[in-house]
CSV table of C-alpha atoms and ligand atoms in Angstrom, one decimal:
chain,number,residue,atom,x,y,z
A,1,UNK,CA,0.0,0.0,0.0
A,2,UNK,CA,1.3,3.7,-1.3
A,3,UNK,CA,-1.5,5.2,0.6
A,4,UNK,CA,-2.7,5.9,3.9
A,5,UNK,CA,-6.6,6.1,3.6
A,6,UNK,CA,-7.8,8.6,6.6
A,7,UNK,CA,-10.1,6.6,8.9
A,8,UNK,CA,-12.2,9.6,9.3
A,9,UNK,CA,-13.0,10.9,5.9
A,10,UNK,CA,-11.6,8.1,3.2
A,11,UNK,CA,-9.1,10.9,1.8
A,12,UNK,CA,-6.2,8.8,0.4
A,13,UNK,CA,-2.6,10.7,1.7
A,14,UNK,CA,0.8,9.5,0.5
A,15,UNK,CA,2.0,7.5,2.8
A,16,UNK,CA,4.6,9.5,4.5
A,17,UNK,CA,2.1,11.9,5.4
A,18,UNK,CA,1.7,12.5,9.1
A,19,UNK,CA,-2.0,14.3,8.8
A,20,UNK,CA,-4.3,13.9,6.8
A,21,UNK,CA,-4.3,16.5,3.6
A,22,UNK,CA,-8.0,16.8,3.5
A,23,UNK,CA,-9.4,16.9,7.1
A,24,UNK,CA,-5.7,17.3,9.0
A,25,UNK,CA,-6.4,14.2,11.6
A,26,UNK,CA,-3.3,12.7,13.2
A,27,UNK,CA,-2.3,9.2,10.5
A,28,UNK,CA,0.7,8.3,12.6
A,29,UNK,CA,-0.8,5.6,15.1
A,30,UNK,CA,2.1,6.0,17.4
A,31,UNK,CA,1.4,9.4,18.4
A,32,UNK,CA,-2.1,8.6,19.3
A,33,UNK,CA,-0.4,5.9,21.3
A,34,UNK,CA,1.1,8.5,23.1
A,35,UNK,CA,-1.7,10.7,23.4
A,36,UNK,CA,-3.8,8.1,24.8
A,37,UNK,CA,-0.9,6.6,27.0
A,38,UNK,CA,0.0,10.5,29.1
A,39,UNK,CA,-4.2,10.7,29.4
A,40,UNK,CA,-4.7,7.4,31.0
A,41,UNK,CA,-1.7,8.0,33.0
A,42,UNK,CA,-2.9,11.3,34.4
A,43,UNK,CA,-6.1,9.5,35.6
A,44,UNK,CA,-4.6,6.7,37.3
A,45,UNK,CA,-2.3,9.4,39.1
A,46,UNK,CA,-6.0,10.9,39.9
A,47,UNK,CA,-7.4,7.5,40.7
A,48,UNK,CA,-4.8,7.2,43.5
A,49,UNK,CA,-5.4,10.3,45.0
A,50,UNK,CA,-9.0,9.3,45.7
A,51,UNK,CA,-8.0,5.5,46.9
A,52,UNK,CA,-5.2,7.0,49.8
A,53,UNK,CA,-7.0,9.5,51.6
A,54,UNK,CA,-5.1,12.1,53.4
A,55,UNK,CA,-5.9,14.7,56.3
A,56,UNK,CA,-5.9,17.7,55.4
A,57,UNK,CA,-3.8,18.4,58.7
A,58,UNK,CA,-0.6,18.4,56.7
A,59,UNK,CA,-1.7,21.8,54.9
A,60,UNK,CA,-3.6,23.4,58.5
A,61,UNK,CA,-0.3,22.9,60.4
A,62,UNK,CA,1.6,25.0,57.4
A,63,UNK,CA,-1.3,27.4,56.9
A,64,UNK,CA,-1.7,29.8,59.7
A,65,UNK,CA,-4.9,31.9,59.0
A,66,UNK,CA,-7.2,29.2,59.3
A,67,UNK,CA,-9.5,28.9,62.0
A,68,UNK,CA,-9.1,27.8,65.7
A,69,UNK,CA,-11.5,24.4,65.1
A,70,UNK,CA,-9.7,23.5,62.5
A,71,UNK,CA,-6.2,23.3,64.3
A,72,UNK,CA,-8.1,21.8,67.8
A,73,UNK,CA,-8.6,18.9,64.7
A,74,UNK,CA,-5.2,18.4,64.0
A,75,UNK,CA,-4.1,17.8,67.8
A,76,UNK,CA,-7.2,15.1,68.7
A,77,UNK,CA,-8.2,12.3,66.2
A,78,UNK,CA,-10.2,14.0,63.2
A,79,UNK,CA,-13.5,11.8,63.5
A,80,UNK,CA,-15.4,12.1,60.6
A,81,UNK,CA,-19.8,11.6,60.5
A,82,UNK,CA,-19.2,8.1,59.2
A,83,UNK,CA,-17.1,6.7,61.8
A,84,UNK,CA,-13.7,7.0,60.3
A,85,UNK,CA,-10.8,8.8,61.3
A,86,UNK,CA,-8.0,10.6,60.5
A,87,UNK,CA,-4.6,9.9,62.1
A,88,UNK,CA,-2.9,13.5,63.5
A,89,UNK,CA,0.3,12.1,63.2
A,90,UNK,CA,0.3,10.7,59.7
A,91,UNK,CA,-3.3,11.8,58.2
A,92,UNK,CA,-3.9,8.0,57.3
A,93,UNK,CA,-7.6,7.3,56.9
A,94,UNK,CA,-8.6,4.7,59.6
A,95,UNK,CA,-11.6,2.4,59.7
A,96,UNK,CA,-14.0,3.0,62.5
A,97,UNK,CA,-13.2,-0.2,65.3
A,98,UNK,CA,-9.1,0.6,65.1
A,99,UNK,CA,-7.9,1.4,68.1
A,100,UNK,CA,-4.5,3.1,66.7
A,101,UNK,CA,-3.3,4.3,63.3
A,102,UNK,CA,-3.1,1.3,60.9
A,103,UNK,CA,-0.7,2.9,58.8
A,104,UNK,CA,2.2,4.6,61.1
A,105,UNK,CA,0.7,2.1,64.5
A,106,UNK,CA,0.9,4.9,67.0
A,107,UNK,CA,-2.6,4.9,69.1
A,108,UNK,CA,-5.7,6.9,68.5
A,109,UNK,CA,-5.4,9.9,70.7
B,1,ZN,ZN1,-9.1,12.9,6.6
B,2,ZN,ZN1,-0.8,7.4,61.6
């Protein structure tokens, strides 16, 4: 084959070409490859954010205009409504019936 035939509009480009010459889309599979590969890895990177849960204590102890109640939260176990809690030392999220942090083992305060 001399030609690339475009997926999208049937246009027949040499086969050199790295766009199509009528409608300009992308002919050159491995930089869709690439495309698609930095996207999925951006929202696996996002995917993990959401699976490790982190206090927000590490940005309240930096920050120092925020409010009294908030800081009172870092010092004591950071309960939250459905029974889990954050650890002050390390901001692990803990499962309601632990007794101490599972992640850095140092006892709920
Ligand atoms: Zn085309
Ligand atoms: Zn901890």
């Amino acid at each position: 084959m001399k030609e690339i035939t475009c997926k999208k509009c049937k246009f027949s480009n040499d086969k050199n070409a790295s766009y199509c010459q009528n409608c300009g889309l992308s002919l050159k599979n491995k930089s869709l490859k690439k495309l698609i590969k930095s996207f999925n890895f951006n929202n696996v990177a996002g995917l993990g954010q959401k699976g490790v849960s982190i206090a927000p204590l590490a940005g309240m102890q930096k920050v120092s205009n925020l409010k009294d109640n908030h800081i009172k939260l870092v010092k004591k176990a950071h309960s939250l409504e459905d029974g889990t809690w954050y650890c002050p030392y390390c901001g692990y999220r803990n499962k309601t019936m632990t007794y101490e942090c599972s992640n850095c083992l140092k006892p709920k305060p």
